[in-house]
Short mmCIF file of C-alpha atoms in Angstrom, two decimals:
data_model
loop_
_atom_site.label_atom_id
_atom_site.label_comp_id
_atom_site.label_asym_id
_atom_site.label_seq_id
_atom_site.Cartn_x
_atom_site.Cartn_y
_atom_site.Cartn_z
CA MET A 589 -91.49 -1.23 66.33
CA ILE A 590 -88.62 0.00 68.28
CA GLU A 591 -89.66 2.14 71.12
CA SER A 592 -87.50 0.91 74.41
CA VAL A 593 -83.87 0.23 74.01
CA ARG A 594 -81.19 -0.99 76.12
CA VAL A 595 -77.67 0.53 76.22
CA ILE A 596 -75.16 -1.98 77.77
CA GLY A 597 -71.65 -0.04 78.27
CA LEU A 598 -71.44 3.47 79.55
CA GLY A 599 -67.67 4.71 78.40
CA LYS A 600 -66.53 7.03 76.06
CA VAL A 601 -69.07 6.49 73.78
CA GLY A 602 -72.22 4.73 75.18
CA GLU A 603 -73.76 7.48 77.67
CA LEU A 604 -73.83 9.12 74.60
CA VAL A 605 -75.45 6.73 72.44
CA ALA A 606 -77.92 6.63 75.13
CA THR A 607 -77.99 10.33 75.57
CA LEU A 608 -78.74 10.68 72.14
CA LEU A 609 -81.96 7.75 71.87
CA ALA A 610 -83.50 9.50 74.93
CA ASP A 611 -83.61 12.83 72.78
CA CYS A 612 -85.17 11.22 70.03
CA GLY A 613 -87.84 10.12 71.87
CA PHE A 614 -86.60 6.28 72.62
CA GLU A 615 -87.67 4.68 76.00
CA VAL A 616 -84.01 3.87 77.41
CA THR A 617 -82.73 1.92 79.99
CA ALA A 618 -78.58 1.94 80.34
CA TYR A 619 -76.51 -0.50 81.94
CA ASP A 620 -73.13 -0.24 83.34
CA ALA A 621 -70.30 -2.29 85.72
CA ARG A 622 -70.56 0.30 88.43
CA GLU A 623 -72.89 2.68 89.33
CA ARG A 624 -73.76 5.61 87.70
CA ALA A 625 -76.03 8.79 88.15
CA GLY A 626 -77.04 11.85 87.33
CA LEU A 627 -77.83 10.75 83.86
CA PRO A 628 -81.12 11.93 81.95
CA PHE A 629 -82.18 7.91 81.31
CA PRO A 630 -82.45 5.34 84.19
CA THR A 631 -79.06 3.29 85.08
CA LYS A 632 -78.23 -0.08 86.33
CA THR A 633 -75.67 -2.06 87.14
CA LEU A 634 -74.78 -5.52 85.30
CA ASP A 635 -71.94 -7.65 84.44
CA VAL A 636 -71.95 -9.00 81.01
CA ARG A 637 -69.69 -12.33 82.35
CA ASP A 638 -73.20 -13.12 83.79
CA GLY A 639 -75.42 -14.57 80.47
CA ALA A 640 -78.65 -14.76 82.71
CA ALA A 641 -78.37 -11.16 83.87
CA VAL A 642 -77.71 -10.13 80.63
CA ARG A 643 -81.30 -11.98 79.39
CA ASP A 644 -83.09 -10.78 82.21
CA ALA A 645 -81.83 -6.65 81.69
CA LEU A 646 -82.72 -7.37 77.80
CA ARG A 647 -86.39 -8.39 78.49
CA GLY A 648 -89.23 -6.42 77.59
CA ALA A 649 -87.15 -4.34 75.69
CA HIS A 650 -87.21 -4.11 71.67
CA ALA A 651 -83.45 -3.42 70.71
CA VAL A 652 -80.06 -3.16 72.38
CA VAL A 653 -76.87 -0.93 71.60
CA SER A 654 -73.57 -3.00 72.94
CA CYS A 655 -71.28 0.11 73.56
CA MET A 656 -68.96 -2.77 74.92
CA PRO A 657 -65.23 -3.67 74.30
CA TYR A 658 -65.27 -6.02 70.89
CA HIS A 659 -64.88 -8.85 73.45
CA LEU A 660 -67.37 -8.68 75.35
CA ASN A 661 -70.23 -8.21 72.51
CA LEU A 662 -70.84 -11.49 71.27
CA PRO A 663 -72.55 -12.59 75.09
CA VAL A 664 -74.77 -9.63 74.55
CA ALA A 665 -75.67 -10.93 70.98
CA GLU A 666 -76.20 -14.07 72.18
CA ALA A 667 -78.61 -12.90 74.48
CA ALA A 668 -80.86 -10.48 72.64
CA PHE A 669 -80.84 -14.06 70.06
CA GLU A 670 -82.55 -16.01 72.97
CA VAL A 671 -85.05 -13.50 74.59
CA GLY A 672 -85.69 -12.08 70.81
CA VAL A 673 -84.17 -8.43 70.87
CA ASN A 674 -82.99 -6.24 68.05
CA TYR A 675 -79.58 -5.70 67.98
CA PHE A 676 -76.52 -3.00 67.42
CA ASP A 677 -73.19 -2.80 68.40
CA LEU A 678 -69.82 -0.58 67.19
CA THR A 679 -67.32 -3.56 66.86
CA GLU A 680 -64.98 -3.47 64.48
CA ASP A 681 -63.55 -7.24 65.56
CA VAL A 682 -64.27 -9.86 62.46
CA PRO A 683 -64.41 -13.08 64.40
CA THR A 684 -66.97 -11.22 66.76
CA THR A 685 -69.24 -10.16 63.77
CA ASN A 686 -68.97 -13.67 61.93
CA ARG A 687 -70.75 -15.40 64.86
CA ILE A 688 -73.52 -12.19 65.21
CA GLN A 689 -74.66 -13.25 61.54
CA ASP A 690 -74.35 -16.73 62.22
CA LEU A 691 -76.85 -15.73 64.53
CA ALA A 692 -78.67 -13.68 62.07
CA ALA A 693 -79.19 -16.61 59.56
CA ARG A 694 -80.91 -19.18 62.05
CA GLY A 695 -83.95 -17.69 60.47
CA THR A 696 -84.73 -15.23 62.82
CA ASP A 697 -87.43 -12.02 62.39
CA LEU A 698 -84.92 -9.53 64.26
CA VAL A 699 -82.20 -7.28 63.00
CA PHE A 700 -78.47 -7.86 63.71
CA ALA A 701 -76.73 -4.55 62.58
CA PRO A 702 -73.06 -5.17 63.88
CA GLN A 703 -70.79 -2.60 63.49
CA CYS A 704 -72.76 1.24 63.38
CA GLY A 705 -70.00 3.13 64.25
CA LEU A 706 -67.54 4.96 62.53
CA ALA A 707 -64.89 2.56 61.06
CA PRO A 708 -66.74 0.08 60.57
CA GLY A 709 -69.61 2.12 60.02
CA ILE A 710 -70.65 5.95 58.11
CA ILE A 711 -67.16 4.92 55.98
CA GLY A 712 -68.80 1.93 54.32
CA ILE A 713 -72.30 3.69 53.87
CA ILE A 714 -70.56 6.68 52.37
CA GLY A 715 -68.45 4.25 50.33
CA ALA A 716 -71.17 2.34 49.16
CA SER A 717 -73.08 5.74 48.44
CA LEU A 718 -70.60 6.84 45.75
CA ALA A 719 -69.77 3.44 44.58
CA GLU A 720 -73.74 3.48 43.08
CA HIS A 721 -72.54 6.26 40.85
CA PHE A 722 -70.37 3.46 38.67
CA ASP A 723 -70.27 0.77 36.51
CA ALA A 724 -67.07 -0.58 36.72
CA ILE A 725 -65.26 0.23 39.86
CA ARG A 726 -61.43 0.12 39.94
CA ALA A 727 -60.95 0.94 43.58
CA ILE A 728 -62.63 1.72 46.71
CA GLU A 729 -60.69 3.73 48.88
CA LEU A 730 -61.65 4.10 52.98
CA LYS A 731 -59.67 6.04 55.22
CA VAL A 732 -60.53 7.49 58.92
CA GLY A 733 -58.27 9.35 61.44
CA ALA A 734 -59.40 10.41 64.85
CA LEU A 735 -56.27 12.28 66.10
CA PRO A 736 -55.56 15.11 68.56
CA ARG A 737 -55.93 18.39 67.51
CA HIS A 738 -52.68 19.53 68.33
CA PRO A 739 -50.44 16.42 68.38
CA ALA A 740 -47.62 16.06 71.06
CA GLY A 741 -44.77 13.57 70.98
CA GLN A 742 -43.10 11.53 68.37
CA LEU A 743 -46.45 9.19 67.87
CA GLY A 744 -48.73 12.00 67.69
CA TYR A 745 -51.26 10.27 69.18
CA ALA A 746 -53.87 10.21 71.82
CA PHE A 747 -56.01 7.74 73.12
CA ASN A 748 -59.26 8.87 72.76
CA TRP A 749 -60.51 5.59 71.78
CA SER A 750 -60.31 1.94 73.21
CA ALA A 751 -56.03 0.87 73.20
CA GLU A 752 -57.36 -2.54 73.09
CA GLY A 753 -59.08 -2.16 69.78
CA VAL A 754 -56.48 0.25 68.67
CA VAL A 755 -54.04 -2.46 69.11
CA ASN A 756 -56.33 -4.89 67.54
CA GLU A 757 -56.71 -3.38 64.10
CA TYR A 758 -52.83 -2.91 64.26
CA LEU A 759 -51.41 -6.22 64.77
CA ASN A 760 -54.48 -8.77 62.86
CA ASP A 761 -54.57 -9.55 59.32
CA CYS A 762 -56.75 -7.27 57.40
CA GLU A 763 -58.92 -8.27 54.63
CA VAL A 764 -58.77 -6.69 51.05
CA LEU A 765 -59.96 -6.55 47.43
CA ARG A 766 -57.11 -7.01 44.86
CA GLY A 767 -57.76 -8.24 41.61
CA GLY A 768 -61.25 -8.52 42.72
CA THR A 769 -60.18 -11.28 45.03
CA ARG A 770 -60.70 -11.28 49.04
CA GLN A 771 -57.05 -11.51 50.33
CA LEU A 772 -55.31 -11.08 53.62
CA VAL A 773 -52.80 -8.98 54.32
CA PRO A 774 -50.68 -7.68 57.24
CA ALA A 775 -51.39 -4.57 59.02
CA MET A 776 -49.80 -1.28 58.91
CA GLY A 777 -48.67 -1.79 55.51
CA GLU A 778 -49.27 -0.07 51.69
CA LEU A 779 -48.17 3.51 54.03
CA GLU A 780 -49.15 6.43 51.90
CA ARG A 781 -49.11 10.25 52.13
CA VAL A 782 -52.74 12.17 52.59
CA VAL A 783 -53.24 15.57 52.39
CA ILE A 784 -56.12 17.04 53.74
CA GLY A 785 -56.91 20.59 54.03
CA GLY A 786 -53.38 21.09 54.04
CA ILE A 787 -52.75 18.95 57.20
CA GLU A 788 -50.37 16.21 55.88
CA LEU A 789 -51.42 12.60 57.45
CA GLU A 790 -50.51 9.22 56.63
CA ALA A 791 -52.04 6.44 55.81
CA ALA A 792 -51.83 2.06 56.30
CA LEU A 793 -54.02 -0.62 56.15
CA THR A 794 -55.40 -1.32 59.32
CA SER A 795 -58.13 -4.78 60.18
CA GLY A 796 -61.66 -4.83 60.67
CA GLY A 797 -62.84 -1.19 59.34
CA LEU A 798 -64.13 -2.89 56.13
CA GLY A 799 -67.11 -4.52 57.73
CA THR A 800 -68.42 -6.58 55.43
CA MET A 801 -67.68 -4.71 52.13
CA CYS A 802 -65.09 -7.36 50.93
CA HIS A 803 -67.59 -9.72 50.58
CA THR A 804 -69.97 -7.45 49.08
CA TYR A 805 -67.63 -6.19 46.22
CA ALA A 806 -65.65 -9.17 45.51
CA GLY A 807 -66.04 -9.39 41.54
CA ARG A 808 -67.56 -6.05 41.13
CA ALA A 809 -64.43 -3.96 42.72
CA GLN A 810 -60.90 -4.86 41.53
CA ARG A 811 -59.28 -2.62 44.30
CA LEU A 812 -60.73 -1.90 47.75
CA ASP A 813 -59.25 -1.13 51.15
CA TYR A 814 -59.50 0.44 54.79
CA LYS A 815 -56.53 2.66 55.88
CA THR A 816 -55.95 4.68 59.36
CA LEU A 817 -54.64 7.78 59.21
CA ARG A 818 -52.07 9.03 61.53
CA PHE A 819 -49.72 12.01 61.36
CA PRO A 820 -46.57 10.92 59.84
CA GLY A 821 -43.95 8.88 61.25
CA HIS A 822 -46.84 7.24 63.43
CA PHE A 823 -46.54 3.74 61.78
CA GLU A 824 -43.04 3.25 61.47
CA ARG A 825 -42.64 3.95 65.19
CA MET A 826 -45.62 1.28 66.19
CA ARG A 827 -43.81 -1.38 64.34
CA PHE A 828 -40.93 -0.14 66.51
CA LEU A 829 -42.89 -0.99 69.29
CA PHE A 830 -44.43 -3.91 68.03
CA ASP A 831 -41.61 -5.77 66.30
CA GLU A 832 -38.25 -4.94 67.49
CA LEU A 833 -39.24 -4.39 71.34
CA GLY A 834 -41.04 -7.53 70.84
CA LEU A 835 -45.13 -6.62 72.11
CA ARG A 836 -46.75 -8.00 69.22
CA GLY A 837 -47.31 -11.18 71.26
CA ARG A 838 -48.02 -9.10 74.00
CA ARG A 839 -50.83 -7.15 73.50
CA GLU A 840 -51.95 -6.09 76.84
CA LEU A 841 -49.20 -4.87 77.65
CA ALA A 842 -48.87 -2.53 74.98
CA GLY A 843 -51.83 -1.38 75.25
CA GLU A 844 -51.04 -0.89 78.97
CA LEU A 845 -48.11 1.17 78.07
CA LEU A 846 -49.28 3.07 74.91
CA VAL A 847 -52.20 5.07 77.22
CA ASP A 848 -49.79 5.70 79.87
CA ALA A 849 -47.81 7.39 77.64
CA LEU A 850 -50.56 8.96 75.80
CA PRO A 851 -53.54 9.62 77.80
CA PRO A 852 -56.26 11.44 76.09
CA VAL A 853 -57.18 14.91 75.29
CA ASP A 854 -60.05 16.76 75.25
CA GLU A 855 -59.63 18.34 72.00
CA ASP A 856 -59.54 16.00 68.91
CA VAL A 857 -60.47 15.68 65.09
CA VAL A 858 -61.96 13.02 63.08
CA TYR A 859 -61.11 13.14 59.64
CA LEU A 860 -63.34 10.48 57.22
CA HIS A 861 -62.08 10.01 53.31
CA ALA A 862 -63.59 7.79 51.20
CA ALA A 863 -63.22 7.84 47.62
CA VAL A 864 -64.14 5.34 44.23
CA GLU A 865 -62.67 5.55 40.54
CA GLY A 866 -64.06 3.54 38.13
CA THR A 867 -65.97 4.23 35.13
CA ALA A 868 -68.77 6.59 35.48
CA ASN A 869 -73.02 5.44 35.05
CA GLY A 870 -74.10 8.70 34.81
CA ARG A 871 -75.93 9.12 38.09
CA GLY A 872 -73.50 11.09 39.97
CA SER A 873 -71.65 14.14 38.71
CA ALA A 874 -69.72 12.48 35.73
CA PRO A 875 -71.19 11.73 32.47
CA ALA A 876 -71.50 7.73 31.81
CA GLY A 877 -68.62 6.11 30.33
CA GLN A 878 -66.03 8.79 31.94
CA LEU A 879 -63.18 7.54 34.15
CA TYR A 880 -63.47 9.49 37.61
CA ARG A 881 -62.87 9.84 40.92
CA GLU A 882 -65.14 10.93 43.42
CA GLN A 883 -64.34 11.15 46.73
CA TYR A 884 -66.03 12.58 50.65
CA VAL A 885 -63.25 14.37 52.49
CA ARG A 886 -64.70 15.52 56.13
CA ALA A 887 -63.27 16.77 59.52
CA PHE A 888 -65.09 16.64 62.15
CA GLN A 889 -64.17 18.73 65.54
CA PRO A 890 -65.41 18.48 69.19
CA LEU A 891 -69.34 19.13 69.32
CA ALA A 892 -71.86 20.50 72.57
CA ILE A 893 -75.27 18.49 72.76
CA ASP A 894 -77.02 18.85 75.66
CA GLY A 895 -74.80 21.98 77.17
CA ARG A 896 -71.62 19.44 77.43
CA THR A 897 -68.90 19.11 74.60
CA TRP A 898 -68.20 15.61 73.49
CA ARG A 899 -65.10 14.72 71.91
CA ALA A 900 -65.18 14.27 67.87
CA ILE A 901 -64.65 10.54 68.07
CA SER A 902 -67.24 10.02 70.72
CA TRP A 903 -69.98 12.03 68.54
CA THR A 904 -69.18 10.50 65.53
CA THR A 905 -69.51 7.09 66.50
CA ALA A 906 -72.50 7.88 68.89
CA ALA A 907 -74.17 9.82 65.79
CA SER A 908 -73.88 6.88 63.33
CA ALA A 909 -75.48 4.21 65.67
CA VAL A 910 -78.11 6.05 66.83
CA ALA A 911 -79.07 7.33 62.98
CA VAL A 912 -79.10 3.38 62.39
CA VAL A 913 -81.13 2.66 65.15
CA GLU A 914 -83.77 5.59 63.94
CA LEU A 915 -83.51 4.13 60.48
CA VAL A 916 -84.57 0.82 61.41
CA ALA A 917 -87.12 2.01 63.96
CA ALA A 918 -88.65 4.39 61.17
CA GLY A 919 -89.11 1.26 58.64
CA LYS A 920 -86.49 2.79 55.67
CA ALA A 921 -83.24 0.15 56.61
CA PRO A 922 -83.26 -3.55 56.42
CA GLN A 923 -86.35 -4.66 58.88
CA THR A 924 -85.05 -8.79 59.62
CA GLY A 925 -81.23 -10.13 59.58
CA PHE A 926 -78.20 -9.13 59.23
CA VAL A 927 -78.13 -5.70 58.44
CA ARG A 928 -75.10 -4.84 56.33
CA GLN A 929 -73.47 -0.86 56.49
CA GLU A 930 -73.56 -0.62 52.53
CA ASP A 931 -76.89 -1.67 52.80
CA ILE A 932 -78.09 1.67 54.30
CA PRO A 933 -78.87 4.46 52.33
CA LEU A 934 -76.78 7.64 53.13
CA ASP A 935 -79.12 9.99 52.60
CA ALA A 936 -81.81 8.33 54.57
CA LEU A 937 -79.14 8.49 57.02
CA LEU A 938 -78.37 11.97 56.75
CA ALA A 939 -82.09 12.56 57.45
CA THR A 940 -82.16 11.38 60.83
CA ARG A 941 -82.12 13.50 63.62
CA ASN A 942 -78.33 12.20 64.27
CA GLY A 943 -77.46 11.47 61.03
CA ALA A 944 -77.98 15.16 60.36
CA ARG A 945 -75.19 16.15 62.98
CA PHE A 946 -72.41 14.94 59.78
CA THR A 947 -74.17 17.73 57.33
CA ASP A 948 -74.87 20.89 60.16
CA GLN A 949 -72.92 20.27 63.06
CA GLY A 950 -69.23 19.75 63.79
CA ALA A 951 -67.70 19.93 60.76
CA ILE A 952 -64.62 21.66 60.17
#
């Protein structure tokens, strides 16, 4: 049973996560490092570096959604384990998720569902749903882009998301499947051209977007990878920044420079591009035995929610996370242990109050 939910972190996504949970009827209390007022739910201040304070904040709740930067999620997850609270987050960081998986393996009857946002998150749910239509899988290709609607400058980008997270994704090695075997390969490689709705983009490997899918599909899919979508030329210039200017080893400085040069914009667009190739099993639109490629391609724009317009990156991330909480609360997703995104049925997620936003709201 999930009725009372704590939300920790009221940044670009956390405030909307708390708002959507409250709109669904959950009893919400939200925490942030600084005082917040005028929000439609109670708020309190919290220093997440204080383990005792985090445990106190979670007592009496049924669940917590951590909307913190990736390196601050683990203390919240550990506090949830100690207090006995179901745990959800938005992280893309692989080591953090591995530690959370270890907590879930200790035999607890709690739910630990990290990686519930956009990527990892709903893109993996979509990819796994498409894969169900195939007997032999040649390739699973997942791509996401959160981009300015009207790009400026040579990078064609704006930091509507955490600069720390973006730099992490660009520099950490990427887990992929090649020949059905899990491998680590450098980020920003395997560049390819992608066209969505007449908009030309490029895609390159970045880390963290697959969650646990490489482990799930090892030996079942010959190829599996996650790529980030950007406007043409972006990755060449990012490699110049990190390698030729020597910022690969100075991630914090790189993030500061990038945010200063590419501040957030309100008009953004989120692209989702999932494709699976292989031999159809007859459960999709292709007859059994046919070599086939099935795709899910969407673009989403900013959306008005409760009288306020939210950026596309904010509402798509928040709606995905809250939809997962809805499913667990309704008993339509796993009720104990570590929950992989590929364990979550897409149809069920899209039938939730917030999952439905991906089908009837915000699409371009």
